[in-house]
Coordinates of C-alpha atoms in Angstrom, one line a residue:
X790 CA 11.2 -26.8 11.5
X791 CA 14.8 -26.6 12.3
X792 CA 15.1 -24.5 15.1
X793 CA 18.7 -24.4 15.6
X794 CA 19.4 -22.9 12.1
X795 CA 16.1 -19.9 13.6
X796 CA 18.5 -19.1 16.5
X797 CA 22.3 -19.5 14.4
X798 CA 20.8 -17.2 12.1
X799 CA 19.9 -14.8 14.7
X800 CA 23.6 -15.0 16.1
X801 CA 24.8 -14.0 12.5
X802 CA 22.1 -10.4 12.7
X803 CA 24.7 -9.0 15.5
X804 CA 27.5 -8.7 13.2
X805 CA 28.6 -4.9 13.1
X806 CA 28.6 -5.1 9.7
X807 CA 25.3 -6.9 8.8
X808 CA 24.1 -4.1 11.8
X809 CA 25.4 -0.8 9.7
X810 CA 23.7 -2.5 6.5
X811 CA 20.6 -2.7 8.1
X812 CA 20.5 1.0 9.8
X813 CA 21.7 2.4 6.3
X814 CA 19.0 0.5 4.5
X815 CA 16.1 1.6 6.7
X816 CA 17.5 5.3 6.4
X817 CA 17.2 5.2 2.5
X818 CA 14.3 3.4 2.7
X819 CA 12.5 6.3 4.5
X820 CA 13.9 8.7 2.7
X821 CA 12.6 7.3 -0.3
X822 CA 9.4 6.6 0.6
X823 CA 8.6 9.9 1.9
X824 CA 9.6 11.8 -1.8
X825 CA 6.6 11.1 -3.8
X826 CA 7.1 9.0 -6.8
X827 CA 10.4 7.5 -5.4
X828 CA 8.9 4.2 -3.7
X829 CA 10.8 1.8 -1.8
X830 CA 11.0 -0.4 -5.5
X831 CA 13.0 2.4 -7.0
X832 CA 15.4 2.6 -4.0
X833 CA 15.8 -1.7 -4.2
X834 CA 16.7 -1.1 -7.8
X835 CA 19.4 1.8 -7.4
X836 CA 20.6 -0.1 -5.3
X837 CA 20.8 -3.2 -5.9
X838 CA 24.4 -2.7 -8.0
X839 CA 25.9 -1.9 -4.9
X840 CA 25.4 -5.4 -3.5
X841 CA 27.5 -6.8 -6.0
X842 CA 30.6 -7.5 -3.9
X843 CA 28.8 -8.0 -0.3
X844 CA 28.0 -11.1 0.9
X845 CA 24.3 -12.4 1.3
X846 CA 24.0 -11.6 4.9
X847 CA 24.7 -7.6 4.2
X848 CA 23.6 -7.6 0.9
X849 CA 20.1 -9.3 1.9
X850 CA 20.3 -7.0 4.7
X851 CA 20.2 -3.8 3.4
X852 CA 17.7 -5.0 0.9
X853 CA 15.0 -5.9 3.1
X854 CA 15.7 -2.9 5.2
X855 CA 15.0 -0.5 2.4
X856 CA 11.6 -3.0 1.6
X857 CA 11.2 -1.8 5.3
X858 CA 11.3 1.8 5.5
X859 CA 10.2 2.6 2.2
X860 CA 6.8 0.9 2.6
X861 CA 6.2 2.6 6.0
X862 CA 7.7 6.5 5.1
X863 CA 5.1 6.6 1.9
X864 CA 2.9 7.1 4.7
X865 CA 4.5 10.6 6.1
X866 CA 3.8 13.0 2.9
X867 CA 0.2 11.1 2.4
X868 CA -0.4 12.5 6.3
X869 CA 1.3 15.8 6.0
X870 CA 0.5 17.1 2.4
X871 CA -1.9 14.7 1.4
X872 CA 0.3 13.1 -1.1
X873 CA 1.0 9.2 -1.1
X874 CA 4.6 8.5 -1.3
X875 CA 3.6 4.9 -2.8
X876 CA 0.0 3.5 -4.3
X877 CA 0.1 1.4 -0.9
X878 CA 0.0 4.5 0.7
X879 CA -2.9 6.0 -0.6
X880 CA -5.7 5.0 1.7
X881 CA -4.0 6.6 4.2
X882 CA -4.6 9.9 3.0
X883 CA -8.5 9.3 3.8
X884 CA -8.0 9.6 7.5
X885 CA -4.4 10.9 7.8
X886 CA -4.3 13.7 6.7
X887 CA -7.9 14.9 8.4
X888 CA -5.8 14.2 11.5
X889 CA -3.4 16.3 10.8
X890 CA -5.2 19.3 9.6
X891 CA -7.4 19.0 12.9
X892 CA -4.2 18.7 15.3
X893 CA -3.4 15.6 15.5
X894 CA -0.3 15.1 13.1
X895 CA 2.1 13.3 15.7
X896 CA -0.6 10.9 16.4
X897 CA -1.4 10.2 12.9
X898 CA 2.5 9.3 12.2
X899 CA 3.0 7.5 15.6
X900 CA 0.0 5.5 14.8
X901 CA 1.7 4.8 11.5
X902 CA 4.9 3.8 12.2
X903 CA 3.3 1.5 15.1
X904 CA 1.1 -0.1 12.8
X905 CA 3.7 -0.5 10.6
X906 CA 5.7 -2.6 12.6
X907 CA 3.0 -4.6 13.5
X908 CA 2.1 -5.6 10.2
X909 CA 5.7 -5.9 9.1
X910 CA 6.7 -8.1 12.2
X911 CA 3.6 -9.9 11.8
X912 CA 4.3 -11.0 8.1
X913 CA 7.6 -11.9 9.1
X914 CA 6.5 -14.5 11.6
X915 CA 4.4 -15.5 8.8
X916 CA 6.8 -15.9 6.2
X917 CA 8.8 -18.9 8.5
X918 CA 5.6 -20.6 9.8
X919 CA 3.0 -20.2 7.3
X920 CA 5.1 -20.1 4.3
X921 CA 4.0 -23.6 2.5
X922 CA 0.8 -23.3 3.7
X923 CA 0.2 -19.7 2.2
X924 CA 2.2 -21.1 -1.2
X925 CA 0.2 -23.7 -1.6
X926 CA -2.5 -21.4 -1.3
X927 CA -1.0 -19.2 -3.7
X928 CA -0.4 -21.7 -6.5
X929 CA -4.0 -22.9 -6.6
X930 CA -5.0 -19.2 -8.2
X931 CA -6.4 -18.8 -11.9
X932 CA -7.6 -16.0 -13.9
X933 CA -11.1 -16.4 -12.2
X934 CA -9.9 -16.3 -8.9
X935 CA -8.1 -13.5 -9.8
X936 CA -10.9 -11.6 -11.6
X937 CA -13.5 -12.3 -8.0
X938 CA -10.5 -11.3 -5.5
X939 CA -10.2 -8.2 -7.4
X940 CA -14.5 -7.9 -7.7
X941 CA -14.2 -8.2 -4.3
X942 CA -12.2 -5.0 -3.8
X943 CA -13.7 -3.4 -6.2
X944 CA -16.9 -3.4 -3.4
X945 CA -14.7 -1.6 -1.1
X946 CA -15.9 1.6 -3.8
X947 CA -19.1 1.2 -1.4
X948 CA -17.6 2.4 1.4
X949 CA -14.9 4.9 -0.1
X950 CA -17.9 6.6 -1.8
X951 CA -19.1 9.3 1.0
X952 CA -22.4 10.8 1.0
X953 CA -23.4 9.6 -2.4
X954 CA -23.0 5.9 -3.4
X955 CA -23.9 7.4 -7.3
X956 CA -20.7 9.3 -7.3
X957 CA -18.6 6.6 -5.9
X958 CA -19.7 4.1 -8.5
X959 CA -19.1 7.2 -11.0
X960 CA -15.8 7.6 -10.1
X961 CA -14.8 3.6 -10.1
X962 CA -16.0 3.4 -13.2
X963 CA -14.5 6.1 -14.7
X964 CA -11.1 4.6 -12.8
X965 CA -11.5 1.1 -14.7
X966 CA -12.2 3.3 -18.0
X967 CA -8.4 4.9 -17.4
X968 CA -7.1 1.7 -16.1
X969 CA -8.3 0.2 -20.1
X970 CA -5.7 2.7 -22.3
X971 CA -2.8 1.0 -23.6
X972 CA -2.4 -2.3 -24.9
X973 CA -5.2 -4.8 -25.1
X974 CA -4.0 -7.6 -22.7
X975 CA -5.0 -10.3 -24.7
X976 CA -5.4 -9.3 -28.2
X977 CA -2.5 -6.4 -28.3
X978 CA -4.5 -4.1 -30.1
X979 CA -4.0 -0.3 -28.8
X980 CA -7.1 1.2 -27.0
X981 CA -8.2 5.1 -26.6
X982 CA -4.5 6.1 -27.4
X983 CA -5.8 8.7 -29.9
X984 CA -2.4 8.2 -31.7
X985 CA -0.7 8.8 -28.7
X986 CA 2.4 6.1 -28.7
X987 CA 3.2 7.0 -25.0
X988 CA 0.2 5.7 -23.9
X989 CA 0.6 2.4 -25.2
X990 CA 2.0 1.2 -21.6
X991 CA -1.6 2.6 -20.1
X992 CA -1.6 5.7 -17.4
X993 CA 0.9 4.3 -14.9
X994 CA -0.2 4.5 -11.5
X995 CA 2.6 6.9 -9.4
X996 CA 1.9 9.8 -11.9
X997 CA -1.7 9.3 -11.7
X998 CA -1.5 8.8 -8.0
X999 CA 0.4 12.0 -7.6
X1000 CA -1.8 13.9 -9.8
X1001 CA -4.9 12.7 -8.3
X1002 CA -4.1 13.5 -4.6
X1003 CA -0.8 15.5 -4.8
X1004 CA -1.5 18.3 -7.8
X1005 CA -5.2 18.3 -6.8
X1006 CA -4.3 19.3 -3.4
X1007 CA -2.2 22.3 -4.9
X1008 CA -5.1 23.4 -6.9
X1009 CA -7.0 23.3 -4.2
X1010 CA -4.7 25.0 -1.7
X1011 CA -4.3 27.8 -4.4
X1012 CA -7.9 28.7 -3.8
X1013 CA -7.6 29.2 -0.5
X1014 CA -4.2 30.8 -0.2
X1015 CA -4.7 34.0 1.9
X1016 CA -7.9 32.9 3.0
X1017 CA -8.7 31.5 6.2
X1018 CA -7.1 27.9 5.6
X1019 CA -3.5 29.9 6.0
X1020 CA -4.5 31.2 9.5
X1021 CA -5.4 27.1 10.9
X1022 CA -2.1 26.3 10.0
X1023 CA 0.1 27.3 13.0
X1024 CA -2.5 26.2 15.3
X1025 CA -2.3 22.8 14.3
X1026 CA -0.6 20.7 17.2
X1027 CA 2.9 19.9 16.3
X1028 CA 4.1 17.1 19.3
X1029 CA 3.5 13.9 19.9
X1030 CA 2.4 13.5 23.9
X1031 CA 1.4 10.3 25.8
X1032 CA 2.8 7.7 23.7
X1033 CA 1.9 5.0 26.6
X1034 CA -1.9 5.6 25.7
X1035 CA -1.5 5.8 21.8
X1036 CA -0.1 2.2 22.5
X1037 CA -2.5 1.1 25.0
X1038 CA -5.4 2.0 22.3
X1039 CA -3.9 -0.9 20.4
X1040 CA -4.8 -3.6 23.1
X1041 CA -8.6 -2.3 22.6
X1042 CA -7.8 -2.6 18.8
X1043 CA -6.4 -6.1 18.8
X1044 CA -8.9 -7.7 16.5
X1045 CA -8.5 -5.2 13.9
X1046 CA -4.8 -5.2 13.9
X1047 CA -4.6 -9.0 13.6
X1048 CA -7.7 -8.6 10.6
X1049 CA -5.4 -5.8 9.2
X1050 CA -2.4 -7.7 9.6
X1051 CA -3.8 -11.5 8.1
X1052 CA -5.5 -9.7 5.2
X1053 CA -2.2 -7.7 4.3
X1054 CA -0.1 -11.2 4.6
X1055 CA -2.4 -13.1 2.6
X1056 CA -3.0 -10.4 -0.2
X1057 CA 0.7 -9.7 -0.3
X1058 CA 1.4 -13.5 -1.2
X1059 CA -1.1 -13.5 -3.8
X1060 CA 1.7 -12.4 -6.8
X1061 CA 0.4 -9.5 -8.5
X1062 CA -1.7 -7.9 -5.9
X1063 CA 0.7 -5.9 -3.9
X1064 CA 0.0 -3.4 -1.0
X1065 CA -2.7 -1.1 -2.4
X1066 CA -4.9 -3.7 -3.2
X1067 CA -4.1 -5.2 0.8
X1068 CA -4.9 -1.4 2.2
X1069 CA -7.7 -0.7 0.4
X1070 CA -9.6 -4.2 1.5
X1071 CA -8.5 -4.0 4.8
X1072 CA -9.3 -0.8 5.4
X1073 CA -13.1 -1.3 3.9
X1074 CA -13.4 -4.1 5.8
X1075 CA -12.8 -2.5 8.9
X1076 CA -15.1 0.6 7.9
X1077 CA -17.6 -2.4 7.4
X1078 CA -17.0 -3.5 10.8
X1079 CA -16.9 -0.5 12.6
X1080 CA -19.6 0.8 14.4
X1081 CA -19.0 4.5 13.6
X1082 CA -18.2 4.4 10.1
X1083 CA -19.1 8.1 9.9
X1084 CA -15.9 8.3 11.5
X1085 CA -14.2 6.9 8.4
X1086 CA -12.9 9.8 5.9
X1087 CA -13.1 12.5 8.9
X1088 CA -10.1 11.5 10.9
X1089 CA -10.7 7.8 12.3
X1090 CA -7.6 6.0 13.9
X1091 CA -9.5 2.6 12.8
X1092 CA -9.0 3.5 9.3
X1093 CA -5.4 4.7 9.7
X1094 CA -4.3 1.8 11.7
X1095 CA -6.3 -0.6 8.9
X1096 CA -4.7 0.9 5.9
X1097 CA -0.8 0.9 7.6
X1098 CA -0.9 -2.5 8.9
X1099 CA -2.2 -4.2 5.7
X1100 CA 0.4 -2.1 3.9
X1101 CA 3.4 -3.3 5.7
X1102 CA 2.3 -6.6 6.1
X1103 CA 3.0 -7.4 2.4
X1104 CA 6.5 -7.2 2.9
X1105 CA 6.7 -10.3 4.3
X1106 CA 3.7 -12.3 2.6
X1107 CA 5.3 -11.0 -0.5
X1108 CA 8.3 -13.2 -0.4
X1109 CA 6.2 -16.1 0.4
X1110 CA 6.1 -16.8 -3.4
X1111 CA 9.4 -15.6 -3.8
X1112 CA 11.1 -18.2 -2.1
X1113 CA 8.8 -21.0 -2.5
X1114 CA 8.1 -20.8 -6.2
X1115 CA 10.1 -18.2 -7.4
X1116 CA 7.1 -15.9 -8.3
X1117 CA 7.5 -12.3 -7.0
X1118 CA 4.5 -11.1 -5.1
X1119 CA 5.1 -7.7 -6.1
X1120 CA 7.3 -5.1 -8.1
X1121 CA 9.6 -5.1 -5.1
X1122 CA 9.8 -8.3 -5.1
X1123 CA 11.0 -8.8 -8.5
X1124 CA 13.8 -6.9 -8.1
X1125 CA 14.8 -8.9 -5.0
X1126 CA 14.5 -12.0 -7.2
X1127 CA 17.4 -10.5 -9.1
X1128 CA 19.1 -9.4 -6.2
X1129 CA 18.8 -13.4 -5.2
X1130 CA 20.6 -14.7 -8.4
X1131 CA 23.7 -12.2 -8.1
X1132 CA 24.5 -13.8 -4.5
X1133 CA 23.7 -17.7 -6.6
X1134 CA 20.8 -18.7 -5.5
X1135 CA 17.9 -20.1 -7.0
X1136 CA 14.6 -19.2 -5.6
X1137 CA 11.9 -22.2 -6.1
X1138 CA 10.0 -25.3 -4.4
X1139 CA 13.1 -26.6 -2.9
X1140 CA 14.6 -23.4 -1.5
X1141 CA 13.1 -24.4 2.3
X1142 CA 14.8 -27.9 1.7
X1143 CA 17.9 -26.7 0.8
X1144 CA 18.5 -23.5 2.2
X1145 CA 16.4 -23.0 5.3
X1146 CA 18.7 -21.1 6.9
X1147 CA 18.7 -18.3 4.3
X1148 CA 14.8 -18.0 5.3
X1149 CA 15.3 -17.7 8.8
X1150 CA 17.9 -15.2 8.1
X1151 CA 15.5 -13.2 6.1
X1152 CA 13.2 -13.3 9.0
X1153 CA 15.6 -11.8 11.7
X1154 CA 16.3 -9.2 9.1
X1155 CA 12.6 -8.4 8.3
X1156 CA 12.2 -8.5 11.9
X1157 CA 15.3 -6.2 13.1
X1158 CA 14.9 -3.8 9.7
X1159 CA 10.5 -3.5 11.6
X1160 CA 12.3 -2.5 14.9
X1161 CA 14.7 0.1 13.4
X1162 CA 12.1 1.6 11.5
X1163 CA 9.5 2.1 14.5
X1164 CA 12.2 3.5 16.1
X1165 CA 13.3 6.1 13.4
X1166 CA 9.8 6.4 12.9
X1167 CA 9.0 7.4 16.6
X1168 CA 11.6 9.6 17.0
X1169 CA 11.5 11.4 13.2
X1170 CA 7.3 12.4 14.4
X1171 CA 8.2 14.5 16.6
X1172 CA 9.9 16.8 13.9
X1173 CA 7.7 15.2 10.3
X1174 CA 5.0 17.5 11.8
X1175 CA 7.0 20.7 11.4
X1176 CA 6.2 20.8 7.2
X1177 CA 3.1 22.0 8.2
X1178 CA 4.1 25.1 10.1
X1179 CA 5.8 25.9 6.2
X1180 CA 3.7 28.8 4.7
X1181 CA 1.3 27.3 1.9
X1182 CA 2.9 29.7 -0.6
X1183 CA 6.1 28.2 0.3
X1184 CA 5.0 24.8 0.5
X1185 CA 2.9 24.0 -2.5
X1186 CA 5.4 25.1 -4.4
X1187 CA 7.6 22.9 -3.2
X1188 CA 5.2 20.1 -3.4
X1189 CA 4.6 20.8 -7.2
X1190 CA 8.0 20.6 -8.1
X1191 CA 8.2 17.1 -5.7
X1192 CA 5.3 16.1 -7.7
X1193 CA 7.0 16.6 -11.1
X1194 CA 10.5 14.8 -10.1
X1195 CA 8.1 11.8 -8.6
X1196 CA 6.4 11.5 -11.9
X1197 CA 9.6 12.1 -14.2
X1198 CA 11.5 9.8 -12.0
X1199 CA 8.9 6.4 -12.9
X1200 CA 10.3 6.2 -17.1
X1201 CA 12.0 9.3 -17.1
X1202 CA 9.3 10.8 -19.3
X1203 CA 7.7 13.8 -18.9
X1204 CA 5.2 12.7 -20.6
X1205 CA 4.6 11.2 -17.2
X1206 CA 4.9 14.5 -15.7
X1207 CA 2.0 15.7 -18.4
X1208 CA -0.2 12.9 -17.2
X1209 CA -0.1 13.9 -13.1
X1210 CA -1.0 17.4 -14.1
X1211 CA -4.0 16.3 -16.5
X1212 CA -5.1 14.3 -13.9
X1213 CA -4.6 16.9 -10.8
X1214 CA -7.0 19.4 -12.8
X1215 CA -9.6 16.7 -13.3
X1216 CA -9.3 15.6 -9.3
X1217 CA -9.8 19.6 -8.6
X1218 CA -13.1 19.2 -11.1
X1219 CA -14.4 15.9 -9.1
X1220 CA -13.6 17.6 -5.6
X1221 CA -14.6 20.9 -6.5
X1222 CA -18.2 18.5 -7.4
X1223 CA -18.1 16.8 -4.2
X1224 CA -17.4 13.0 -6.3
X1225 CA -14.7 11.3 -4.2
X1226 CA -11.3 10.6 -5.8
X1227 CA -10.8 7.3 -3.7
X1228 CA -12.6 5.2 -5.8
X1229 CA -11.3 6.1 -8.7
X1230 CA -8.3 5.0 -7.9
X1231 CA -9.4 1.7 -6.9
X1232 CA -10.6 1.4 -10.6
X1233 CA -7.7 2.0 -11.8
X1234 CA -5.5 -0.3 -9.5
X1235 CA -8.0 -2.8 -9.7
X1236 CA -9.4 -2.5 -13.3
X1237 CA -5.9 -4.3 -15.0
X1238 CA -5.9 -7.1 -13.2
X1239 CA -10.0 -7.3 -13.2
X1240 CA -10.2 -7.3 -17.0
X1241 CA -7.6 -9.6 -18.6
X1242 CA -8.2 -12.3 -15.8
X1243 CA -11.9 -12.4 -16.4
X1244 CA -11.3 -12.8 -20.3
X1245 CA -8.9 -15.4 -19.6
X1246 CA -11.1 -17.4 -17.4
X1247 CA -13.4 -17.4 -20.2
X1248 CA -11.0 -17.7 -23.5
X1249 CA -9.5 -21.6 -21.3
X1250 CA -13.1 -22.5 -20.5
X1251 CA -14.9 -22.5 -24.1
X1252 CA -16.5 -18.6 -22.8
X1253 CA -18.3 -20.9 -19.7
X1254 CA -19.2 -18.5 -17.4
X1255 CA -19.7 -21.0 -14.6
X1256 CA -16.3 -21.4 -14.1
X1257 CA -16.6 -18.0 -11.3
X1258 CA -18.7 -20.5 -9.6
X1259 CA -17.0 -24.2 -9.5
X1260 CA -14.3 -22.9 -8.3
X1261 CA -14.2 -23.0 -4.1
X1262 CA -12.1 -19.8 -4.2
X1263 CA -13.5 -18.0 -6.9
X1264 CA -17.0 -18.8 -4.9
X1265 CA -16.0 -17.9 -1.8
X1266 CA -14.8 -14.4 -3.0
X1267 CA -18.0 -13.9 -4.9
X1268 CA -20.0 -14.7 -2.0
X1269 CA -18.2 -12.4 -0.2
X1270 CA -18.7 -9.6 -2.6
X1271 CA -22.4 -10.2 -2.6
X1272 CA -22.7 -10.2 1.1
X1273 CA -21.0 -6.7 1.5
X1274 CA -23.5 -5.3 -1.5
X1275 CA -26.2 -6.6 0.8
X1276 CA -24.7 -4.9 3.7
X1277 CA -24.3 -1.9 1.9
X1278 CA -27.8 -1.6 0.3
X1279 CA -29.3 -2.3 4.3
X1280 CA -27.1 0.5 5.2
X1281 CA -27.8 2.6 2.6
X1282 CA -31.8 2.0 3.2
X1283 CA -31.4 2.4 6.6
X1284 CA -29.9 6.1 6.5
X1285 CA -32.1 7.2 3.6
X1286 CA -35.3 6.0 6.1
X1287 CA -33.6 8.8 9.1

């Protein structure tokens, strides 16, 4: 490792310039990420055209900064009105916003932002010393070990599911059901489009995320509106107090911030997995782990901190394939392979032979954009709290109409728009029925890349279904899935014997 380019790159982060690029980048990043629907991918690719004329160093800069903020600020409206401002975001709704409707608002976001940075710093470090490694890694992945990494998350559904297990599996299922409209992956053929041609590109996932969580939450706010849920409201706690003990808690939490943070980096360099499939595992492996997973759902900093961490951590693990084979990891990603061959370069095996210095300049600006965002972050949740003190009939108004220009803004189709609304009413139905809406959503981020990779497996192996098995990955994953049903099912005995 060349050491001397690690610290010469660092020398080029204190430009003034390269400085302003950064600070602007994390500012648009947040803001962003905290308007539903407009995720830190659509910010990248606005603006992108801008870095036409700058150089790499400002360019790259600003970039990565907006990667930055936009993955942590998704996390502010999925604490504060229950809506994510990205998929990654949406496991953070579970416990984030409970903690802010019972008080504890500030301490949700600082926890947040905090874990944020952890992750994102952590990945980071990652990205220069575990880069070939984790590549390597990467490149050995096939459809099967594809379809039993995504099995395996689809067994976090087990622990999103609540009181009843029945419902949870009802609700994944029905997630994978949605997450099968559009075009058949393999054989092209259209599937439950009824005619529709809009639906030939499936149910895209930020209107059915905002529908799910965002316009359910209006309906649901609407029923209570001049009931007693309006009177809670200004007696929710609006400051955050003792900062030194919110960070203190993390010492005690060290081994599931460095879980969080390892399973976020690794999932984020897998290409195609991206940061809800990296919050959802991590944060059903630490409900697994936990020994109050009661806790989980109602408020728990363990699942907060999980969720956040994993989430941020992608953003370096993501560019692990990037750089090294010039794969994206994610949607983000992508774009920043674009954004790569407008400043002439070539992202691919030899891109840590020939131009290390360009990765360890990427790590000092994935490391600086982290500490500008914890520190916008700290200091923005002492006011973020204050949209709750908003009268609901001012507020979910304002939250609808959020909801529609999120959805709009994916395609510019308001076709879109009709699909978060359909979907809104039927989260009302499920809540209204007591079946949880976080599984579901699983299904339905997990369901695409589930199906096609399993069929694939099959289609290059003459339809030999112990390929899942020969392979050491695919096997390891599988076992791992089995062993959490098993802890489940004890689990699930265990509290239908009290």
């Amino acid at each position: 490792m060349d050491f001397s380019a690690i610290s010469s790159s660092l020398m080029q982060m204190f430009d003034v310039q390269v400085l302003g690029w950064l600070l602007l980048g994390v500012l648009v990043g947040i803001i962003f990420g905290a308007i539903p629907g407009l995720t830190a991918t659509t910010a990248i690719a606005l603006f992108t055209p801008m870095t036409f004329g700058l150089n790499f160093n400002s360019a790259f800069s600003f970039l990565l900064a907006i990667f930055c903020g936009g993955l942590y600020a998704g996390s502010i409206p999925a604490i504060l009105i229950k809506t994510p401002g990205a998929p990654g975001n949406a496991a953070t709704i579970l416990d984030g916003y409970p903690m802010a409707r019972s008080g504890r608002a500030g301490e949700a976001l600082f926890h947040s932002v905090f874990s944020s940075w952890i992750g994102g710093t952590f990945s980071a470090l990652a990205l220069l010393f575990f880069a070939p490694v984790i590549a390597k890694l990467a490149l050995q992945f096939g459809p099967q070990e594809y379809f039993s990494v995504s099995l395996f998350g689809l067994s976090c559904i087990a622990g999103l599911s609540g009181k009843s297990l029945a419902k949870g599996i009802a609700g994944g299922v029905l997630g994978m059901l949605f997450g099968t409209v559009g075009l058949d992956p393999i054989d092209g053929m259209s599937r439950f489009t009824f005619g529709q041609v809009n639906l030939l590109r499936g149910i895209e996932i930020v209107p059915a995320l905002v529908g799910l969580f965002a316009v359910t939450e209006v309906l649901l706010k609407a029923n209570t509106i001049g009931k007693e849920e309006i009177v809670n409201i200004p007696q929710i706690s609006l400051k955050l107090v003792n900062i030194l003990s919110y960070i203190r808690l993390y010492w005690h939490k060290k081994i599931l911030v460095f879980k969080s943070a390892v399973i976020g980096t690794i999932v984020g360099a897998i290409p195609g997995t991206g940061a809800s499939t990296a919050s959802w595992i991590s944060y059903n492996e630490a409900r697994r782990t936990t020994k109050h997973p009661e806790e989980f759902g109602n408020g728990s900093v363990d699942g907060l901190i999980a969720s956040e961490t994993a989430n941020n951590a992608i953003s370096g693990g993501a560019l692990i394939p990037l750089l090294t084979l010039g794969i994206p990891g994610d949607t983000a990603t992508a774009v920043l392979l674009g954004a790569l061959t407008i400043q002439g370069l070539i992202p691919g095996p030899m891109m840590l032979v020939e131009h290390f210095n360009i990765l360890a300049l990427m790590l000092w600006m994935l490391m600086l954009g982290n500490l500008f965002m914890l520190i916008f972050g700290v200091w923005g949740s002492k006011y973020f709290p204050k949209i709750l003190s908003i009268p609901q009939q001012i507020l979910m108004p304002i939250i609808l109409v959020l909801c529609v220009t999120g959805s709009y803004a994916v395609a510019n189709s308001f076709f879109d728009v009709q699909i978060a609304l359909i979907l809104g009413i039927l989260g009302f139905i499920m809540v209204k029925y007591e079946f949880p809406l976080a599984p579901l959503v699983l299904g339905l981020i997990l369901g695409p890349i589930m199906e096609p990779n399993f069929r694939r497996a099959l289609v290059a192996n003459q339809m030999n279904p112990m390929i899942f098995i020969t392979s050491p990955i695919s096997l390891f994953f599988l076992l791992l899935t089995l062993f959490t049903a098993v802890m489940v099912y004890r689990r699930t005995k265990k509290s239908a014997a009290k």
